[in-house]
Short mmCIF file of C-alpha atoms and ligand atoms in Angstrom, two decimals:
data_model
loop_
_atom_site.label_atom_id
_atom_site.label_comp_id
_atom_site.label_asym_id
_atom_site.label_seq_id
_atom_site.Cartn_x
_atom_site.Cartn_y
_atom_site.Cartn_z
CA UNK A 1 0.00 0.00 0.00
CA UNK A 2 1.67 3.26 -0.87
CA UNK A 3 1.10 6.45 0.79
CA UNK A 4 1.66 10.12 -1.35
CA UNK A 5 -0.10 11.73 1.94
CA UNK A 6 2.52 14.83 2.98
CA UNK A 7 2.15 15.07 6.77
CA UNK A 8 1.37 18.24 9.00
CA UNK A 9 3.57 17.99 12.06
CA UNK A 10 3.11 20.24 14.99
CA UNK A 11 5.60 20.26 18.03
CA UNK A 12 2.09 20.68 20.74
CA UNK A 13 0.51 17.99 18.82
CA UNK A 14 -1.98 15.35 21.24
CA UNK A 15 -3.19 13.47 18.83
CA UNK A 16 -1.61 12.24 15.48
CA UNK A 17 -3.18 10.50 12.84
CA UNK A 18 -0.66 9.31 10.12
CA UNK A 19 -2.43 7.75 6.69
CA UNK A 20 -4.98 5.54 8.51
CA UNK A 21 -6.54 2.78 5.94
CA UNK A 22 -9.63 1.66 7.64
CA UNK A 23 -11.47 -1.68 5.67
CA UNK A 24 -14.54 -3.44 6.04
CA UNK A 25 -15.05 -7.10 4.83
CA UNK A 26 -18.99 -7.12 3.91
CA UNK A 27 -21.07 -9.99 1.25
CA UNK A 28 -20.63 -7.19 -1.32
CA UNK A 29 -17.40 -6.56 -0.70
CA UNK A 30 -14.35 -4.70 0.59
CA UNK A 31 -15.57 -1.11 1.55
CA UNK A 32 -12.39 1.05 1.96
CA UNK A 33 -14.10 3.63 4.09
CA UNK A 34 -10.83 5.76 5.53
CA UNK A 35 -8.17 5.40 2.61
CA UNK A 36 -4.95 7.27 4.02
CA UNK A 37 -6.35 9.74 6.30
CA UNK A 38 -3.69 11.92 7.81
CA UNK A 39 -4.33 14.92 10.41
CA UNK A 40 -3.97 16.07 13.78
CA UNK A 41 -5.18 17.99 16.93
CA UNK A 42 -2.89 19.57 19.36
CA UNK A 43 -3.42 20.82 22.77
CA UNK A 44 -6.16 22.99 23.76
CA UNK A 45 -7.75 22.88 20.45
CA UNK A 46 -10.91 22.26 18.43
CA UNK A 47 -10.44 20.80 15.32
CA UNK A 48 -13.48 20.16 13.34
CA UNK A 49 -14.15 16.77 10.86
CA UNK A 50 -16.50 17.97 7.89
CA UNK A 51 -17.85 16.20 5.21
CA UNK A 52 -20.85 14.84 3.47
CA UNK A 53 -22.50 11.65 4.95
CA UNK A 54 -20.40 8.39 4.52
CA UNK A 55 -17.24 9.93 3.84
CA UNK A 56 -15.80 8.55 6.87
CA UNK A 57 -16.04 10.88 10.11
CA UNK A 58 -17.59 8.22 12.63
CA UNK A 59 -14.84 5.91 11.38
CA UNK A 60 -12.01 8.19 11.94
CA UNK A 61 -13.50 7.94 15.75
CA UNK A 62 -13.68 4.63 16.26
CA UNK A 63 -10.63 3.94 14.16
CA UNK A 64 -9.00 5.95 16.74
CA UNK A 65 -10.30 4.28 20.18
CA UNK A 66 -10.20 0.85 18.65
CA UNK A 67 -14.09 0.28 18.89
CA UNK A 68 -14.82 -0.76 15.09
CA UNK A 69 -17.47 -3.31 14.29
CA UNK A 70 -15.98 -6.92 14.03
CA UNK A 71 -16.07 -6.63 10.18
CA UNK A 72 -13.94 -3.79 10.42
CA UNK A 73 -10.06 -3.24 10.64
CA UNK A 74 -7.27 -0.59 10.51
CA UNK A 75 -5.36 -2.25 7.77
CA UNK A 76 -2.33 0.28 7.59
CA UNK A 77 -1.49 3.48 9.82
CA UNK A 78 -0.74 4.96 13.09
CA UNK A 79 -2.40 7.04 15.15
CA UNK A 80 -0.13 8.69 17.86
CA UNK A 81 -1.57 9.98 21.06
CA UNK A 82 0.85 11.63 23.30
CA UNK A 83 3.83 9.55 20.88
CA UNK A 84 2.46 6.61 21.37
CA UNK A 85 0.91 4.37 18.81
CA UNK A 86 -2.88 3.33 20.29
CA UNK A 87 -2.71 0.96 17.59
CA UNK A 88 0.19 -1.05 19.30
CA UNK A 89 -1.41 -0.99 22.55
CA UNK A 90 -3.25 -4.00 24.02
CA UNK A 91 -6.75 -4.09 24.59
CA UNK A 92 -6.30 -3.85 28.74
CA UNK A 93 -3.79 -0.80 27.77
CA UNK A 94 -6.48 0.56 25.40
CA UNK A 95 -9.43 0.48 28.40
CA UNK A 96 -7.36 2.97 30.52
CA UNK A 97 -6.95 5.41 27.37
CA UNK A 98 -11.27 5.63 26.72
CA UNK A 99 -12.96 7.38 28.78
CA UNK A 100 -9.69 8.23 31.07
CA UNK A 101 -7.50 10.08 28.12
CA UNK A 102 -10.06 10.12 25.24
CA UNK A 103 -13.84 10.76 25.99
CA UNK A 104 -16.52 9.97 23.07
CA UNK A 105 -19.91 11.59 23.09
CA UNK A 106 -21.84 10.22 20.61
CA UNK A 107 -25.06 11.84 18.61
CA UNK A 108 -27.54 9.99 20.50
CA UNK A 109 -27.40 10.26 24.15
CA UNK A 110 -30.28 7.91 24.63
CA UNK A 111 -28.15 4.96 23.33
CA UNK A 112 -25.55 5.76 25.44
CA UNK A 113 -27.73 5.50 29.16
CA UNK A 114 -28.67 2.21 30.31
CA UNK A 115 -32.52 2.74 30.90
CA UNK A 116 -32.86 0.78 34.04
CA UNK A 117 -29.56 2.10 35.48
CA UNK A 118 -30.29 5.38 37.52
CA UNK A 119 -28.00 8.00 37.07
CA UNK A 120 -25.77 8.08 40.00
CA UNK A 121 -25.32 4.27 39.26
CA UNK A 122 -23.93 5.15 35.95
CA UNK A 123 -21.45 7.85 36.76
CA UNK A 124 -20.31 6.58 40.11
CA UNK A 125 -18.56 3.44 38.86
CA UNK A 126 -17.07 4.63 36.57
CA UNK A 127 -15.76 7.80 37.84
CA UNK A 128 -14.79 5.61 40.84
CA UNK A 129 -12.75 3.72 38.77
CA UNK A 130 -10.96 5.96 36.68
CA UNK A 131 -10.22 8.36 38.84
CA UNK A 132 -9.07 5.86 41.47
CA UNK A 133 -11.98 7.51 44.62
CA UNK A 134 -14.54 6.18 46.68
CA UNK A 135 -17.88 5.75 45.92
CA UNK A 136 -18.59 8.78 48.16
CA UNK A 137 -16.46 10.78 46.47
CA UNK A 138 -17.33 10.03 42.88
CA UNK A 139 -20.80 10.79 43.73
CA UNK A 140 -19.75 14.29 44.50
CA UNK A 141 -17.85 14.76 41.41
CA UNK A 142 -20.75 13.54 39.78
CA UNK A 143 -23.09 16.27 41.28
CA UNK A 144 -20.30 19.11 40.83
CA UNK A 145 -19.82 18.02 37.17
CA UNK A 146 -23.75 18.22 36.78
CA UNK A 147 -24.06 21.50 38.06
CA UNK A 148 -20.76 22.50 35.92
CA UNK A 149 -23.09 21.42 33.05
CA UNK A 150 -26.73 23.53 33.97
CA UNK A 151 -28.48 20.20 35.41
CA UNK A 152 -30.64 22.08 38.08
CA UNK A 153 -31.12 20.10 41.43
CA UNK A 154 -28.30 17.74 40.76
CA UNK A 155 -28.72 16.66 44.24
CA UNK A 156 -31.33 14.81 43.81
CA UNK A 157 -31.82 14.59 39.94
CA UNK A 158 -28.95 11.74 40.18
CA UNK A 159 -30.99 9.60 41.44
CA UNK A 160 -33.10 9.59 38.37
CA UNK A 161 -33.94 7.47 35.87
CA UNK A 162 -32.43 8.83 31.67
CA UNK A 163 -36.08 8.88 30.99
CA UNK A 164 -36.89 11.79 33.58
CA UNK A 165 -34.46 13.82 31.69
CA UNK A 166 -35.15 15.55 28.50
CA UNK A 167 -33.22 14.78 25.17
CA UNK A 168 -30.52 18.15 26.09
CA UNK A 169 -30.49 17.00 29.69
CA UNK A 170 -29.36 13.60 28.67
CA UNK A 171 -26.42 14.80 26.48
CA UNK A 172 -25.73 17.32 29.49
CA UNK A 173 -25.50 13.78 31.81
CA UNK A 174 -22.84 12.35 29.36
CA UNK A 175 -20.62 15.00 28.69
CA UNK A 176 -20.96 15.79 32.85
CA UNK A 177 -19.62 11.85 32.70
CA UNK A 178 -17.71 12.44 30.41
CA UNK A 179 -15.68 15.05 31.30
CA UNK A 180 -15.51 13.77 35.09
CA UNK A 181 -13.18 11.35 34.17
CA UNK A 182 -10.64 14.21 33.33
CA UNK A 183 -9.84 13.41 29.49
CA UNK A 184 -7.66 15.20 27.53
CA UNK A 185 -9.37 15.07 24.30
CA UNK A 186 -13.23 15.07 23.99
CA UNK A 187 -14.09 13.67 20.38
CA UNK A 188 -17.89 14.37 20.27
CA UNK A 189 -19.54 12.57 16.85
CA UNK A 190 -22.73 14.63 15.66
CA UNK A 191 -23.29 15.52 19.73
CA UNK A 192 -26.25 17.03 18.81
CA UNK A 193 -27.81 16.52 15.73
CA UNK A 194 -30.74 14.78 17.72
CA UNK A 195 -31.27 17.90 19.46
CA UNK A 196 -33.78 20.68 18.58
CA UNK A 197 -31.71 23.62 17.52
CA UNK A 198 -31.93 25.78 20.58
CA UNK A 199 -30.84 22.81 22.36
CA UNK A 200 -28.14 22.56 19.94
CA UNK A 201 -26.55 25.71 20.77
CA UNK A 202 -26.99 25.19 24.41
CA UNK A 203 -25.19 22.09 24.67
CA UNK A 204 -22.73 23.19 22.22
CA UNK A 205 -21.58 26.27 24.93
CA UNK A 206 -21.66 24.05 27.77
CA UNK A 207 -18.61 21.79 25.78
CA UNK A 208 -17.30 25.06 24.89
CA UNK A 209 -17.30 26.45 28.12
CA UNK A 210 -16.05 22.93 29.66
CA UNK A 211 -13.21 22.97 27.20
CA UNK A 212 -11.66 26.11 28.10
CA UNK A 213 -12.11 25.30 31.80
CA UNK A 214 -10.75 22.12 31.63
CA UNK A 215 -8.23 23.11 28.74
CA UNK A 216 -9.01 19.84 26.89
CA UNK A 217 -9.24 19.70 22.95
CA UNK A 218 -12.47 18.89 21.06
CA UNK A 219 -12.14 16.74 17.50
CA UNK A 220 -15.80 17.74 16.81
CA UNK A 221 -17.49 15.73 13.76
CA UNK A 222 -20.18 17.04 11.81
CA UNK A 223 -21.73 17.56 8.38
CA UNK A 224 -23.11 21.53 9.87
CA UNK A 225 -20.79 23.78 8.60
CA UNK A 226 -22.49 26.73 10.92
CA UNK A 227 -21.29 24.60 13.93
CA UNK A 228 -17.84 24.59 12.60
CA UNK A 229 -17.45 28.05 12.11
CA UNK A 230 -18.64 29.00 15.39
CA UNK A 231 -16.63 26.22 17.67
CA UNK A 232 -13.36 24.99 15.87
CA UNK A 233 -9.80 26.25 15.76
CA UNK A 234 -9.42 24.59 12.61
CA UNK A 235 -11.15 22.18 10.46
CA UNK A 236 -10.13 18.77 8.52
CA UNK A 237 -12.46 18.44 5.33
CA UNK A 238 -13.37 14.95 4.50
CA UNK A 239 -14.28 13.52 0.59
CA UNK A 240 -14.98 9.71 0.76
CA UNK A 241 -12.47 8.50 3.08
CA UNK A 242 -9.55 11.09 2.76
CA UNK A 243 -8.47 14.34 4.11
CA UNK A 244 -9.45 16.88 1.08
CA UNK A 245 -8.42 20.38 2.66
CA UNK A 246 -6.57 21.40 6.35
CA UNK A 247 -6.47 24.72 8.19
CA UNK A 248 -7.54 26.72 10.34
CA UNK A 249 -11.64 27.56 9.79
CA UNK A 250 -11.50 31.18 9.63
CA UNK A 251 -8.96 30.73 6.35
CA UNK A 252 -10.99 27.77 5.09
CA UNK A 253 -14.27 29.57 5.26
CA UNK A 254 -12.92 32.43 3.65
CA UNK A 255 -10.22 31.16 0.83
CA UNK A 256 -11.42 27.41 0.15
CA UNK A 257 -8.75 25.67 -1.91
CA UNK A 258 -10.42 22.78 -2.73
CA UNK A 259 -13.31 22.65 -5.55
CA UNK A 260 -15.47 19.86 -2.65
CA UNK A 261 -14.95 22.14 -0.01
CA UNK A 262 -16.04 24.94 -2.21
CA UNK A 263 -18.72 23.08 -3.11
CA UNK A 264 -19.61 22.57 0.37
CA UNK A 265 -19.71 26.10 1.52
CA UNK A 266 -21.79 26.84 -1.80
CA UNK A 267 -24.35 24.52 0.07
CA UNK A 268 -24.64 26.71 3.15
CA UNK A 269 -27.51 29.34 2.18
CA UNK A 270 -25.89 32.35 4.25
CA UNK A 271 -22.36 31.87 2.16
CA UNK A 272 -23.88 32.20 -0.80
CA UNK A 273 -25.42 35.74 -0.85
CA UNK A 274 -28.55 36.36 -2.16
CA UNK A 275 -29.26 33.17 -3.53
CA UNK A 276 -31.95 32.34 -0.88
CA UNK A 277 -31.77 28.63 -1.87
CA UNK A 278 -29.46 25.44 -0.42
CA UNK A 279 -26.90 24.91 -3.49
CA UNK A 280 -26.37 21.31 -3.72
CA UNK A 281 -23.60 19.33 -5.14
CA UNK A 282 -24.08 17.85 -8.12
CA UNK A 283 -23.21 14.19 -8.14
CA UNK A 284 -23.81 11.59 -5.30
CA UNK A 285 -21.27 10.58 -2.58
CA UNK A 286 -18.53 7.99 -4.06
CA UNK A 287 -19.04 4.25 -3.47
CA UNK A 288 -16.35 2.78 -1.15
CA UNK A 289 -16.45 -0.67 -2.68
CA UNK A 290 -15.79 0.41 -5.85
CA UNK A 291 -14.44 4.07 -5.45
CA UNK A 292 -13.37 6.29 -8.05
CA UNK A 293 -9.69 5.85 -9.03
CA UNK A 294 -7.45 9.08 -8.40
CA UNK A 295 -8.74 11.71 -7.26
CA UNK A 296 -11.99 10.45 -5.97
CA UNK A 297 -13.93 13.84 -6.16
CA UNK A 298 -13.25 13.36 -9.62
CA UNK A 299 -16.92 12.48 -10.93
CA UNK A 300 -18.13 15.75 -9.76
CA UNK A 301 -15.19 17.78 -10.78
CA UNK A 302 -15.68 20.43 -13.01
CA UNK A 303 -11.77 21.54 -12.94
CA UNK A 304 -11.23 17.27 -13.62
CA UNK A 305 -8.60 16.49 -16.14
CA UNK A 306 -6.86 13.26 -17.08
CA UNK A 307 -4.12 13.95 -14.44
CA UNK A 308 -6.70 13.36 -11.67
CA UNK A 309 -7.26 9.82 -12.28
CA UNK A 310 -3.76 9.87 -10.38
CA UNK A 311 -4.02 10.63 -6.51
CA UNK A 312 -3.22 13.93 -5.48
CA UNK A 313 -0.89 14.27 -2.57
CA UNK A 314 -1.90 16.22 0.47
CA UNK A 315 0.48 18.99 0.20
CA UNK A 316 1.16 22.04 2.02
CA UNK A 317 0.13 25.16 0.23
CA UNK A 318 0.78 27.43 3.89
CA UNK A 319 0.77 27.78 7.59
CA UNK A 320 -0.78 24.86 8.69
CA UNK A 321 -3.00 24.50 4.97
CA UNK A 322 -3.03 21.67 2.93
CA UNK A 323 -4.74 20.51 0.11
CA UNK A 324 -5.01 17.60 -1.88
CA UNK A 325 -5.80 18.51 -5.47
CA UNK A 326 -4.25 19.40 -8.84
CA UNK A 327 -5.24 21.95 -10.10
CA UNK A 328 -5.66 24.79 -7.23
CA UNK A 329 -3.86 27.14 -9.53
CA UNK A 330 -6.83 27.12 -11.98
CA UNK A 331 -9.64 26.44 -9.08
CA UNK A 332 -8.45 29.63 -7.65
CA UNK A 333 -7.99 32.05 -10.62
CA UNK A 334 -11.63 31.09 -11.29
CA UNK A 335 -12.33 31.62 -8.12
CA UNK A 336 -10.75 35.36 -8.17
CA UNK A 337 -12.74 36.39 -11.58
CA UNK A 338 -16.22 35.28 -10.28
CA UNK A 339 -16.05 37.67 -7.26
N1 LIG B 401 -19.89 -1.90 9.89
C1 LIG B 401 -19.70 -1.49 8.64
N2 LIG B 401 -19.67 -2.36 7.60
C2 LIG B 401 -19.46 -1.95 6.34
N3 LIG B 401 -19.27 -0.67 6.00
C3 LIG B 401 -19.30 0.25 6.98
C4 LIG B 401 -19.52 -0.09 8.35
N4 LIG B 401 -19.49 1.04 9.10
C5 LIG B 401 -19.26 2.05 8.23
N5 LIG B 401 -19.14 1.58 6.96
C6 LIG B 401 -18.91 2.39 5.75
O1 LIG B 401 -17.81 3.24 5.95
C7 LIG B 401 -18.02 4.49 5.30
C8 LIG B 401 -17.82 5.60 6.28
O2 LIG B 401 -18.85 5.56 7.26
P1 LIG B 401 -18.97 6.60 8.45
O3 LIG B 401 -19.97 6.04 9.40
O4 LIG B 401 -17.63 6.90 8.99
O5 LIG B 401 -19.55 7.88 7.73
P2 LIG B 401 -19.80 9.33 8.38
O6 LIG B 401 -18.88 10.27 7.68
O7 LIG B 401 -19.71 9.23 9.85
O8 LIG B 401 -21.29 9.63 7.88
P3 LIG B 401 -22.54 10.29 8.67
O9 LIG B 401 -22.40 11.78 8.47
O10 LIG B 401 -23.72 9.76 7.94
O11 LIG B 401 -22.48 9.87 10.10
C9 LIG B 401 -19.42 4.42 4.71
O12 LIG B 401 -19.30 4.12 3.36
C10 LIG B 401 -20.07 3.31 5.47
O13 LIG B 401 -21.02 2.66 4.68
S1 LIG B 402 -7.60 16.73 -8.22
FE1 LIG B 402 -8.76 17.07 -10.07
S2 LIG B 402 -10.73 16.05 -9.76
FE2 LIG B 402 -9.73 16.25 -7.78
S3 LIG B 402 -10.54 18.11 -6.94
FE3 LIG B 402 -8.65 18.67 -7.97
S4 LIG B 402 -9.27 19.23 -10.04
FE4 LIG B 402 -11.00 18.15 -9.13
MG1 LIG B 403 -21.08 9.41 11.39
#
C-alpha cells in the first residue's frame, strides 16, 4: 500500500493521525471507508471533521479508540496519542486510554444510558474507577460536574432514571460523565444533531465552556458547517475517506482551496449571498467498494482532467494548509474572476 499523503507535524501535537486505511469485509465486498487519512489535533484545540454523509467521520472515531465493528479493521497506519501508537497498545492498555485520556460523546445520548440504570449508578462506577476515589467521592464529582453542566437540582436529579431527563439533559448527563473522568481530548460525533436547535446551541456552549475550563481539545465531527465556524480552531475536510483540505476555519471559510470544499460552503444558504436557496452538489457521494480511481472527487469535478485519475498528494500550500488537489492554480484564478 503506498502512501503520497505529505504530513502536518506540529511540536504541541496530542493526537496524530498518520495515513490511517480503515477496511470493512462485507457480502458485497471490501468497503475502503478511511483510505490514508492523515491529520492532527494539538493541545487545547478544536479541530473540526466535515464532510458529506459516509465519507468517513464516525470511522475516523472509532478507528482511533479501537471500537470498530468486528467486520472492520485498521489495515495500515498509526495514530499517535501523546507519541504513542494506540494501535500497538493492548486491549487492557487501550481500556485505561477511553474514557480516562479520550472521551466519546456520541449523537444519540439515549443509546448511550442504560434505561434501568439510575443516574448516579452510571457515573459513580465509573468515575470511581478511573479516577481511582470512593464511591462517596465520585458521587460528588458527579453532582459538581452536573451542576458544571446547567443540570438544576443535581442533588437529587442523580438519582433519576435517563427517561426523567429531557433529550438536552441527557447529552448534558454524558458530557458531565464524560468530562468527570478528566480526558484530555473530547471527540464528540454529531453531539447534537438529535437535538432541537436551541438545544443545539446550548449544549454546544456548555462543551465550549467545559473545554476552556478544563483546557481539553475537542475533534468535533459534523456535516453543519455553521457549527464549525462557530466552535473549531481549525477544520479537517473529509471527501470519501480522505483528508481533502486542512487549516484553520476562519482561512478555510474564507479562501477554500479545494473545488469539494467549495462546493460545500456553496451549500450553506448564508455563504452564498442572495441566492436564498441550499446549493447542492451535483453528483452523489462515491461508493467505497468500488471508489473512483485518483482523485476520488473526480466524478463531480468540473476543474477534472486526465491527471486526476492519479491521486493527489496532500500537500502544504501554507501555515498549517493543505490541500489535496491538482489543479488549485486554476480552481483559484476562477475563483478570483467570479467575485
Ligand atoms: N460496519 C460497517 N460495515 C461496512 N461498512 C461500513 C460499516 N461502518 C461504516 N461503513 C462504511 O464506511 C463508510 C464511512 O462511514 P462513516 O460512518 O464513517 O460515515 P460518516 O462520515 O460518519 O457519515 P454520517 O455523516 O452519515 O455519520 C461508509 O461508506 C459506510 O457505509
Ligand atoms: S484533483 Fe482534479 S478532480 Fe480532484 S478536486 Fe482537484 S481538479 Fe477536481
Ligand atoms: Mg457518522
Amino acid at each position: 500500500m503506498s502512501s503520497e499523503t505529505t504530513h502536518p507535524t506540529h511540536e504541541d501535537v496530542l493526537l496524530d493521525v498518520r495515513d490511517i486505511y480503515t477496511y470493512f469485509r462485507t457480502e458485497s465486498g471490501v468497503v475502503k471507508a478511511l483510505d490514508g487519512v492523515s491529520f492532527d489535533i494539538r493541545n487545547n484545540e478544536a479541530v473540526g471533521i466535515v464532510g458529506e454523509s459516509g465519507c468517513g467521520k464516525s470511522v475516523t472515531a472509532k478507528s482511533i479508540l479501537r471500537i470498530l465493528p468486528k467486520n472492520g479493521e485498521v489495515v495500515a497506519g498509526e495514530v499517535y496519542y501523546r507519541g504513542v501508537n494506540l494501535l500497538n497498545l493492548t486491549e487492557p492498555q487501550m481500556r485505561t486510554v477511553r474514557g480516562k485520556e479520550i472521551a466519546l460523546l456520541f449523537q444519540d445520548p439515549l443509546s448511550s444510558l442504560n434505561p434501568v440504570l439510575s443516574i448516579r449508578e452510571q457515573m459513580v462506577d465509573v468515575i470511581s474507577l478511573h479516577r481511582g476515589v470512593d464511591e462517596e467521592e465520585a458521587a460528588e464529582i458527579a453532582v459538581k460536574m452536573m451542576k458544571a453542566v446547567g443540570i438544576p437540582e443535581a442533588e437529587q436529579r442523580i438519582d433519576d432514571y435517563p427517561h426523567q431527563y429531557s433529550g438536552g439533559m441527557r447529552q448534558r448527563i454524558l458530557i458531565a460523565r464524560a468530562l468527570a473522568l478528566e480526558p484530555r481530548l473530547l471527540i464528540a460525533d454529531e453531539p447534537t444533531t438529535a437535538l432541537d436547535v436551541t438545544i443545539q446551541a446550548q449544549v454546544l456552549d456548555i462543551i465550549q465552556r467545559m473545554r476552556k475550563e478544563l483546557g481539553l481539545s475537542l475533534m468535533l465531527i459534523t456535516h453543519n458547517l455553521g457549527v464549525v465556524a462557530e466552535n473549531t480552531d481549525r477544520i479537517h475536510v473529509f471527501y470519501g475517506g480522505r483528508v481533502v483540505e486542512s487549516g484553520p476555519t476562519r482561512d478555510i471559510f474564507k479562501d477554500p482551496h479545494h473545488p469539494y470544499t467549495i462546493a460545500l460552503l456553496e451549500s450553506i444558504p448564508s455563504f452564498v449571498k442572495g441566492k436564498g436557496r441550499l446549493a447542492t452538489i451535483p453528483g452523489s457521494v462515491p461508493q467505497l467498494i468500488n471508489p473512483p480511481s485518483g482523485c476520488r472527487f473526480h466524478p463531480r469535478c468540473k476543474y477534472m482532467t486526465e491527471e486526476c485519475k492519479k491521486r493527489p498528494p496532500l500537500e502544504k500550500i501554507g501555515k498549517d494548509r493543505y490541500v489535496a488537489c491538482f489543479h488549485v492554480d486554476k480552481v483559484l484564478a476562477d475563483r478570483k474572476k467570479s467575485s
